[in-house]
Amino acid sequence: MKTRLLSFVCVLSCVAHATPRRLVVASGECQDAELNTQAQAVHDALSRRPEQAVLSPAAFSEHFFPSPPRSDEDLQRQLEAAQNQFYEARHPQAEQLIGDVLRKLSRLPVGNTRWQLHAHAQLLHALNARAAGKGKDSDAAFRAILRLDPQYKLDAGLYPPSFRQAFEKVRGELARARKVKLSVKSSLPASEVYLDGHKAGQTPLTREVLPGEYELTVVKDEAVSFPRRLQVEGPDTPVFVDLAYEGSVSGSPFPCLAAPPRSAERTMSHAIRVGGTLGVEEVIVVRLERASSKGPQWLAATVLNVEGGQKLREGGFKIQDPEAFAASLSALVDFVTTGKAPPPLVVPSPQGTAPWALVNSSDVPHAPTAPGDFDVPAPHRFPEERAITAAEPSSRTPKLRKISYGVLGGGAAALVGAGIVRLMAQKDLDRLDTHLDASGRLDARDTEAMALRDSLSTQRTLLTGLLIGSGAALTTGAVLFLVSPPRAPPPPVTLDVSVESGGASARILGSF
């Protein structure tokens, strides 16, 4: 009994201390060689730690961007070899080669090259199947082409009449077959839609297709969606592709999320989505930041919890001394795995701003001192209750007051519109006076007079609506303006303190 209890306690202890499965991903300009090198260094250092489960870059790329085992030129040569086998009546060997090409084609990039190889392979498959007495397999190869391109034409100089007749027969059958609707939308407008590598149109796309399975790919400039298999069966199959997210992910030369300036929140959201897709528990986002155009670079890492969708911790260090880089990198990995922040690591306080984030901040006044001169290393960081730097928000107009401005502007515009309508009505009224008879009445047979009368009636209704709407808007805007809080004044003074091994310094920023 004691042995079983001891084993149970050991199991619980192992589960409690199990290390989370992690993913390291770079963020920034994904073609930046230095960024990829530093992210790879973080990954390698983390992987070398005992009992660390880190997803490899190869596994990342294989999941999102499976690379083709052979190039399109190699596949073309393999088709030529299959064609030679067919001419020599070696149908089983030809069928094996063609089948291998068709399986590998799905990993080639979408576009005309892949489609031409696909069509060539299917037609060769149809030729070989008919020669082997497999008419159904031949018709299936025809359908694989015609379901994507119903107008596909066979070269009369390459294929015999009986083959072309069979092809046209399948075309007619598919034209009469039941179709279903496929609708594709993308977060990036006018994106190109590919079905099984064949261009089907641009988003938003609505197309009648034959029921079945398709490989859907959406492309916009350099952004390419993840490969996905789509089962189209019901009367309507709507598909939305978040290409802004999927196109930001790349796997070569290192897993990376393309991140333009001032997009930290969106990048963190994308990183959590990637982690959820891969089934990891934590994602470490590695970035290279430069505090100023002449200052040193920072290597920063943010640890994200995938299940909770939140940031756990963030830290970084300056890349200054090449000899100290290994020790700094080791400190960063310690911080990622344990949360401890030994020097020279810098960890921003929960209410503070990371020094590497000052690059994109417009709220920090310019001063001769470089931002790196007042960074506080983690062991010397002031705790939150002793923070000296004021964390006041920048002066901004309250939201309610902005709404009041909009409502007042709309009321004023309606009032101006009412004045314009009144001037137009006066012109029609003056013209109508010329159609009155001696008794001041209109002749019902005078079509112009009747048209003017109807126009005046419409203008009166419009004028009444504009006056009522402008009055309501001006009243509402005035009330909102009176109840909204006044614009908050900016903080007069901000004090930043730096504690270094050789001493301390302070900097005062603000208006005097």
XYZ file of C-alpha atoms in Angstrom:
512
model
C 0.000 0.000 0.000
C 2.869 2.362 0.902
C 4.574 1.574 -2.389
C 1.445 2.453 -4.396
C 0.972 5.668 -2.437
C 4.597 6.641 -3.032
C 4.235 5.955 -6.770
C 1.076 8.078 -6.914
C 2.832 10.976 -5.184
C 5.749 10.701 -7.622
C 3.372 10.818 -10.592
C 1.659 13.898 -9.213
C 5.026 15.549 -8.606
C 6.148 14.844 -12.169
C 2.906 16.242 -13.604
C 3.124 19.344 -11.425
C 6.675 20.090 -12.560
C 6.249 19.101 -16.206
C 7.730 21.757 -18.448
C 5.344 23.332 -20.956
C 5.782 22.649 -24.649
C 7.123 25.837 -26.185
C 7.514 27.499 -29.563
C 10.091 30.173 -30.386
C 9.073 32.553 -33.159
C 10.685 35.726 -34.477
C 8.701 38.928 -34.972
C 9.534 41.867 -37.225
C 11.000 41.954 -40.736
C 11.069 38.250 -41.529
C 13.820 38.605 -44.155
C 16.148 40.275 -41.637
C 19.097 37.887 -41.376
C 20.147 39.217 -37.960
C 16.650 38.769 -36.532
C 16.522 35.174 -37.727
C 20.012 34.494 -36.382
C 19.163 35.845 -32.929
C 15.829 33.992 -32.808
C 17.629 30.798 -33.795
C 20.148 31.422 -30.990
C 17.314 31.744 -28.439
C 15.740 28.539 -29.756
C 19.017 26.614 -29.628
C 19.884 27.845 -26.131
C 16.427 26.903 -24.867
C 16.539 23.491 -26.548
C 19.867 22.683 -24.897
C 18.366 23.090 -21.448
C 17.489 19.766 -19.810
C 13.862 18.620 -19.942
C 12.802 21.434 -22.274
C 10.207 20.599 -24.945
C 10.676 23.059 -27.806
C 9.023 22.688 -31.206
C 11.641 22.562 -33.959
C 11.620 25.007 -36.914
C 11.361 21.999 -39.249
C 8.159 20.804 -37.536
C 6.755 24.354 -37.734
C 7.415 24.612 -41.474
C 6.110 21.124 -42.200
C 2.809 21.931 -40.509
C 2.138 25.280 -42.186
C 4.249 25.152 -45.347
C 5.083 21.562 -46.358
C 7.943 21.839 -48.815
C 7.758 19.946 -52.113
C 9.987 16.852 -52.127
C 10.970 17.645 -55.707
C 11.024 20.713 -57.960
C 8.648 21.268 -60.871
C 11.501 20.459 -63.285
C 12.046 17.106 -61.559
C 8.340 16.322 -61.742
C 8.281 17.231 -65.433
C 11.136 14.792 -66.087
C 9.280 12.132 -64.106
C 6.222 12.643 -66.327
C 8.407 12.258 -69.399
C 9.683 8.964 -67.994
C 6.091 7.858 -67.389
C 5.228 8.795 -70.961
C 8.051 6.605 -72.241
C 6.738 3.741 -70.125
C 3.299 4.267 -71.665
C 4.647 4.195 -75.227
C 6.404 0.939 -74.403
C 3.103 -0.493 -73.118
C 4.446 -0.767 -69.553
C 1.198 0.455 -68.087
C 1.706 -0.536 -64.406
C 5.075 1.220 -64.288
C 3.631 4.306 -66.000
C 0.681 4.349 -63.576
C 3.030 4.222 -60.591
C 5.133 7.136 -61.842
C 2.070 9.256 -62.684
C 0.479 8.592 -59.296
C 3.668 9.663 -57.541
C 3.721 12.939 -59.514
C 0.073 13.702 -58.689
C 0.710 13.183 -54.978
C 3.710 15.517 -54.971
C 2.077 18.236 -57.075
C -0.056 19.451 -54.168
C 3.080 20.730 -52.430
C 4.158 22.961 -55.306
C 3.272 26.671 -55.146
C -0.058 27.483 -56.761
C -0.041 29.029 -60.222
C 0.111 28.266 -63.905
C 3.191 26.001 -63.692
C 1.542 23.695 -61.193
C -1.752 23.680 -63.123
C -0.063 22.772 -66.414
C 1.768 19.904 -64.716
C -1.504 18.767 -63.132
C -3.365 18.773 -66.454
C -0.500 16.981 -68.240
C -0.325 14.294 -65.540
C -4.100 13.725 -65.561
C -4.273 13.426 -69.358
C -1.339 11.008 -69.384
C -3.089 9.063 -66.623
C -6.261 8.965 -68.767
C -4.302 7.729 -71.798
C -2.593 5.016 -69.782
C -5.836 3.941 -68.082
C -7.737 3.639 -71.393
C -4.911 1.609 -72.906
C -5.079 -0.712 -69.883
C -8.869 -1.083 -70.244
C -9.696 1.092 -67.200
C -12.338 3.400 -68.643
C -13.605 4.598 -65.259
C -10.128 5.693 -64.196
C -9.755 7.541 -67.483
C -13.055 9.404 -66.972
C -12.013 10.281 -63.392
C -8.846 11.893 -64.768
C -10.967 13.919 -67.231
C -13.202 15.098 -64.373
C -10.169 16.192 -62.337
C -9.404 18.706 -65.112
C -12.892 19.739 -66.231
C -14.275 20.378 -62.746
C -11.707 23.177 -62.392
C -11.564 24.378 -66.012
C -14.785 23.458 -67.881
C -13.445 25.176 -71.045
C -10.211 23.173 -71.221
C -9.299 22.315 -74.827
C -7.375 19.262 -76.008
C -4.679 19.600 -78.656
C -5.981 17.680 -81.696
C -2.413 17.014 -82.791
C -1.535 15.185 -79.568
C -4.601 13.080 -78.795
C -6.525 10.621 -81.046
C -10.194 11.260 -82.004
C -11.577 8.528 -79.733
C -9.780 10.077 -76.764
C -11.123 13.541 -77.561
C -14.647 12.150 -77.960
C -14.454 10.532 -74.526
C -13.193 13.828 -73.101
C -16.121 15.761 -74.645
C -18.572 13.174 -73.338
C -17.360 13.758 -69.765
C -17.529 17.528 -70.350
C -21.210 17.198 -71.288
C -21.953 15.043 -68.246
C -20.365 17.555 -65.914
C -22.250 20.440 -67.517
C -25.539 18.685 -66.623
C -24.432 17.558 -63.174
C -25.656 19.133 -59.923
C -23.609 22.109 -58.758
C -23.137 23.666 -55.337
C -22.190 27.223 -54.458
C -18.766 28.061 -53.041
C -18.253 31.540 -51.566
C -14.757 32.697 -50.574
C -13.943 35.949 -48.778
C -10.625 37.240 -47.460
C -9.561 39.804 -44.889
C -7.412 41.324 -47.664
C -9.564 42.565 -50.573
C -9.060 41.408 -54.163
C -7.092 38.313 -53.138
C -6.561 35.577 -55.727
C -8.378 32.288 -55.074
C -6.885 28.964 -56.221
C -8.640 25.587 -56.240
C -6.262 22.632 -56.589
C -3.631 25.089 -57.855
C -5.908 26.528 -60.597
C -6.854 30.190 -60.396
C -10.615 30.474 -59.837
C -10.958 34.268 -59.462
C -10.641 37.027 -56.864
C -12.311 37.635 -53.535
C -15.128 38.070 -52.887
C -15.685 34.976 -55.048
C -18.963 33.113 -55.583
C -18.786 30.157 -57.946
C -20.815 27.080 -58.853
C -18.642 23.980 -58.471
C -19.130 20.232 -58.478
C -19.467 18.649 -55.028
C -16.251 17.162 -53.685
C -12.974 17.941 -51.993
C -10.775 20.833 -53.081
C -7.497 22.334 -51.948
C -8.120 26.033 -51.306
C -5.331 28.614 -51.368
C -5.709 32.413 -51.186
C -2.906 34.731 -52.306
C -2.400 38.494 -52.142
C 1.008 39.772 -53.291
C 3.498 38.040 -50.955
C 0.831 36.828 -48.518
C -0.163 33.161 -48.972
C -2.786 31.365 -46.886
C -2.193 28.089 -45.111
C -2.962 25.005 -47.260
C -6.401 23.644 -46.419
C -8.588 20.817 -47.701
C -12.159 21.935 -48.253
C -15.158 19.618 -48.490
C -17.853 21.246 -50.627
C -21.119 19.346 -50.317
C -24.088 21.470 -49.184
C -26.036 23.949 -51.303
C -23.806 26.785 -50.082
C -20.291 26.580 -48.615
C -19.059 29.962 -47.293
C -15.361 30.272 -46.465
C -13.561 33.200 -44.838
C -9.752 33.290 -44.940
C -7.951 35.659 -42.556
C -5.127 36.320 -44.979
C -3.844 39.259 -42.924
C -3.001 36.710 -40.223
C -2.042 33.677 -42.311
C 0.031 35.777 -44.712
C 2.064 37.198 -41.824
C 3.365 33.729 -40.910
C 6.486 32.388 -42.590
C 8.616 29.335 -41.894
C 11.877 30.095 -43.670
C 14.642 30.693 -42.752
C 13.154 30.656 -39.205
C 9.546 30.680 -37.938
C 8.516 34.322 -38.070
C 5.544 36.677 -37.802
C 5.795 39.707 -40.071
C 5.152 42.713 -37.838
C 4.999 46.291 -39.125
C 5.721 49.130 -36.655
C 3.156 49.781 -33.899
C 1.511 46.385 -34.245
C 2.569 44.709 -30.986
C -0.942 43.730 -29.876
C -1.855 42.258 -33.255
C 1.426 40.338 -33.376
C 0.824 38.845 -29.922
C -2.669 37.797 -31.006
C -1.240 36.128 -34.113
C 1.410 34.362 -32.029
C -1.243 32.919 -29.702
C -3.258 31.694 -32.692
C -0.178 29.991 -34.133
C 0.528 28.361 -30.789
C -3.037 27.093 -30.535
C -2.840 25.576 -34.009
C 0.415 23.776 -33.175
C -0.772 22.592 -29.759
C 1.983 24.257 -27.711
C 1.412 25.779 -24.283
C 3.720 28.794 -24.502
C 5.009 30.934 -27.367
C 8.220 32.948 -27.000
C 8.181 35.934 -29.368
C 11.712 37.193 -30.102
C 12.259 40.717 -31.418
C 15.177 42.985 -32.293
C 14.563 46.600 -31.323
C 16.771 49.657 -31.601
C 16.335 52.395 -28.998
C 17.537 55.071 -31.427
C 19.079 55.357 -34.865
C 22.559 55.435 -33.297
C 21.930 53.432 -30.152
C 22.522 49.729 -29.472
C 20.026 47.044 -30.314
C 17.882 45.200 -27.817
C 17.096 41.494 -27.969
C 13.685 41.116 -26.329
C 11.540 38.065 -25.628
C 7.863 37.938 -24.675
C 6.406 34.765 -23.141
C 2.742 34.163 -24.024
C 0.379 31.638 -22.476
C -1.647 30.073 -25.297
C -4.565 28.682 -23.301
C -5.126 31.883 -21.331
C -4.301 34.143 -24.269
C -2.177 36.444 -22.118
C 1.345 37.755 -21.728
C 3.196 36.087 -18.869
C 6.426 38.091 -18.863
C 8.741 40.143 -21.031
C 12.445 40.897 -20.812
C 15.431 41.861 -22.916
C 19.049 42.979 -22.975
C 21.274 45.285 -24.978
C 23.436 43.744 -27.675
C 26.627 45.717 -27.040
C 29.554 43.545 -26.020
C 29.990 40.414 -28.205
C 31.922 38.742 -25.409
C 29.006 39.194 -23.003
C 26.389 37.998 -25.463
C 26.471 34.350 -24.359
C 25.942 35.279 -20.711
C 23.140 37.707 -21.603
C 21.454 35.090 -23.770
C 21.690 32.563 -20.940
C 20.060 35.099 -18.601
C 17.252 35.620 -21.111
C 16.625 31.871 -21.366
C 16.636 31.645 -17.537
C 13.988 34.342 -17.520
C 11.890 32.530 -20.142
C 11.953 29.232 -18.253
C 11.848 30.372 -14.598
C 10.755 34.011 -14.543
C 13.944 35.002 -12.714
C 15.734 38.021 -14.144
C 19.469 38.103 -13.392
C 21.539 41.023 -14.681
C 22.056 42.349 -17.306
C 18.426 41.530 -18.157
C 15.902 44.377 -18.114
C 12.281 43.641 -17.215
C 9.693 46.434 -17.543
C 7.377 46.965 -14.584
C 3.670 46.109 -15.061
C 2.777 49.812 -15.247
C 5.919 50.935 -17.072
C 7.159 50.974 -20.638
C 9.867 48.680 -21.939
C 12.955 50.629 -23.048
C 12.932 48.842 -26.411
C 9.342 50.075 -26.943
C 10.463 53.698 -26.783
C 11.380 53.498 -30.476
C 7.751 53.700 -31.573
C 6.461 55.914 -28.779
C 5.348 59.413 -29.707
C 4.595 60.366 -26.086
C 8.241 60.538 -24.948
C 9.735 64.039 -25.286
C 13.005 64.357 -27.145
C 16.115 65.004 -25.099
C 19.860 64.919 -25.673
C 20.172 61.828 -23.479
C 19.699 58.520 -25.298
C 16.879 56.315 -23.992
C 19.384 53.609 -23.141
C 20.968 55.866 -20.503
C 18.086 55.493 -18.057
C 17.216 51.800 -18.428
C 16.969 50.092 -15.043
C 18.340 46.505 -14.899
C 15.954 43.968 -13.399
C 17.671 43.501 -9.988
C 17.612 47.282 -9.421
C 14.135 47.986 -10.773
C 11.895 49.964 -8.439
C 8.896 47.921 -7.292
C 5.493 49.103 -8.419
C 4.599 50.750 -5.076
C 7.861 52.740 -5.175
C 7.745 53.692 -8.842
C 9.021 57.221 -9.415
C 8.082 57.570 -13.096
C 4.577 58.998 -13.384
C 2.340 56.715 -15.426
C -0.104 59.437 -16.382
C -1.914 59.071 -19.726
C -1.122 61.587 -22.395
C -3.603 64.445 -22.699
C -6.435 63.353 -24.930
C -9.946 64.577 -25.602
C -12.540 62.452 -23.690
C -14.564 60.126 -25.870
C -17.921 61.635 -24.833
C -16.769 65.109 -25.818
C -15.627 63.810 -29.228
C -19.120 62.358 -29.717
C -20.675 65.726 -28.818
C -18.525 67.414 -31.473
C -19.768 64.960 -34.084
C -23.424 65.379 -33.108
C -23.134 69.185 -33.110
C -21.462 69.063 -36.505
C -24.272 66.875 -37.877
C -26.891 69.291 -36.532
C -25.135 72.241 -38.115
C -24.896 70.413 -41.438
C -28.631 69.627 -41.314
C -29.391 73.287 -40.623
C -27.306 74.380 -43.609
C -29.118 71.811 -45.734
C -32.466 73.214 -44.612
C -31.359 76.694 -45.738
C -30.378 75.395 -49.164
C -33.727 73.604 -49.575
C -35.532 76.817 -48.564
C -33.720 78.821 -51.256
C -34.565 76.206 -53.900
C -38.206 76.197 -52.827
C -38.387 79.983 -53.117
C -37.294 79.782 -56.756
C -40.000 77.222 -57.543
C -42.568 79.344 -55.671
C -41.709 82.398 -57.759
C -42.120 80.356 -60.954
C -45.430 78.979 -59.730
C -46.789 82.503 -59.238
C -46.540 83.089 -62.988
C -48.981 80.182 -63.595
C -51.780 81.547 -61.382
C -54.935 82.791 -63.132
C -56.803 85.978 -62.277
C -58.533 84.309 -59.323
C -55.182 83.023 -57.908
C -55.768 79.382 -58.830
C -53.875 76.827 -60.869
C -55.163 75.216 -64.007
C -55.168 71.421 -63.557
C -54.322 71.027 -67.247
C -51.091 73.028 -66.816
C -48.524 70.199 -66.479
C -45.635 72.505 -65.583
C -47.677 74.096 -62.806
C -48.621 70.683 -61.435
C -44.966 69.588 -61.470
C -43.926 72.745 -59.587
C -46.675 72.183 -57.021
C -45.536 68.585 -56.412
C -41.888 69.699 -56.152
C -42.810 72.320 -53.561
C -44.694 69.701 -51.537
C -41.656 67.411 -51.510
C -39.338 70.260 -50.562
C -41.627 71.291 -47.708
C -41.519 67.749 -46.290
C -37.710 67.633 -46.620
C -37.356 71.092 -45.050
C -39.481 70.084 -42.070
C -37.437 66.926 -41.511
C -34.118 68.802 -41.708
C -35.270 71.457 -39.254
C -36.518 68.885 -36.758
C -33.361 66.758 -37.155
C -31.001 69.716 -36.788
C -32.805 70.921 -33.686
C -32.641 67.487 -32.061
C -28.966 67.049 -32.987
C -27.938 70.487 -31.722
C -29.800 69.933 -28.447
C -28.304 66.460 -27.956
C -24.796 67.668 -28.823
C -25.039 70.545 -26.363
C -26.163 68.204 -23.567
C -23.348 65.741 -24.306
C -20.823 68.564 -24.332
C -21.990 69.856 -20.949
C -21.947 66.445 -19.234
C -18.620 65.286 -20.716
C -15.497 65.679 -18.537
C -13.024 68.389 -19.509
C -9.833 67.594 -21.358
C -7.249 66.203 -18.930
C -4.086 68.313 -18.613
C -0.764 66.599 -19.342
C 1.475 65.720 -16.391
C 3.781 68.676 -15.649
C 6.914 66.708 -14.841
C 8.204 63.155 -15.374
C 11.221 61.898 -13.442
C 13.255 58.922 -14.715
C 15.892 57.308 -12.528
C 18.767 55.068 -13.656
C 20.699 52.820 -11.277
C 23.923 51.405 -12.733
C 26.795 49.458 -11.235
C 28.972 52.575 -11.381
C 26.459 55.014 -9.874
C 23.068 56.578 -10.495
C 21.556 59.336 -12.626
C 18.211 61.076 -13.100
C 16.423 62.882 -15.913
C 13.481 65.295 -15.631
C 11.125 65.680 -18.589
C 8.138 67.981 -18.965
C 6.986 71.590 -19.237
C 8.277 74.291 -16.858
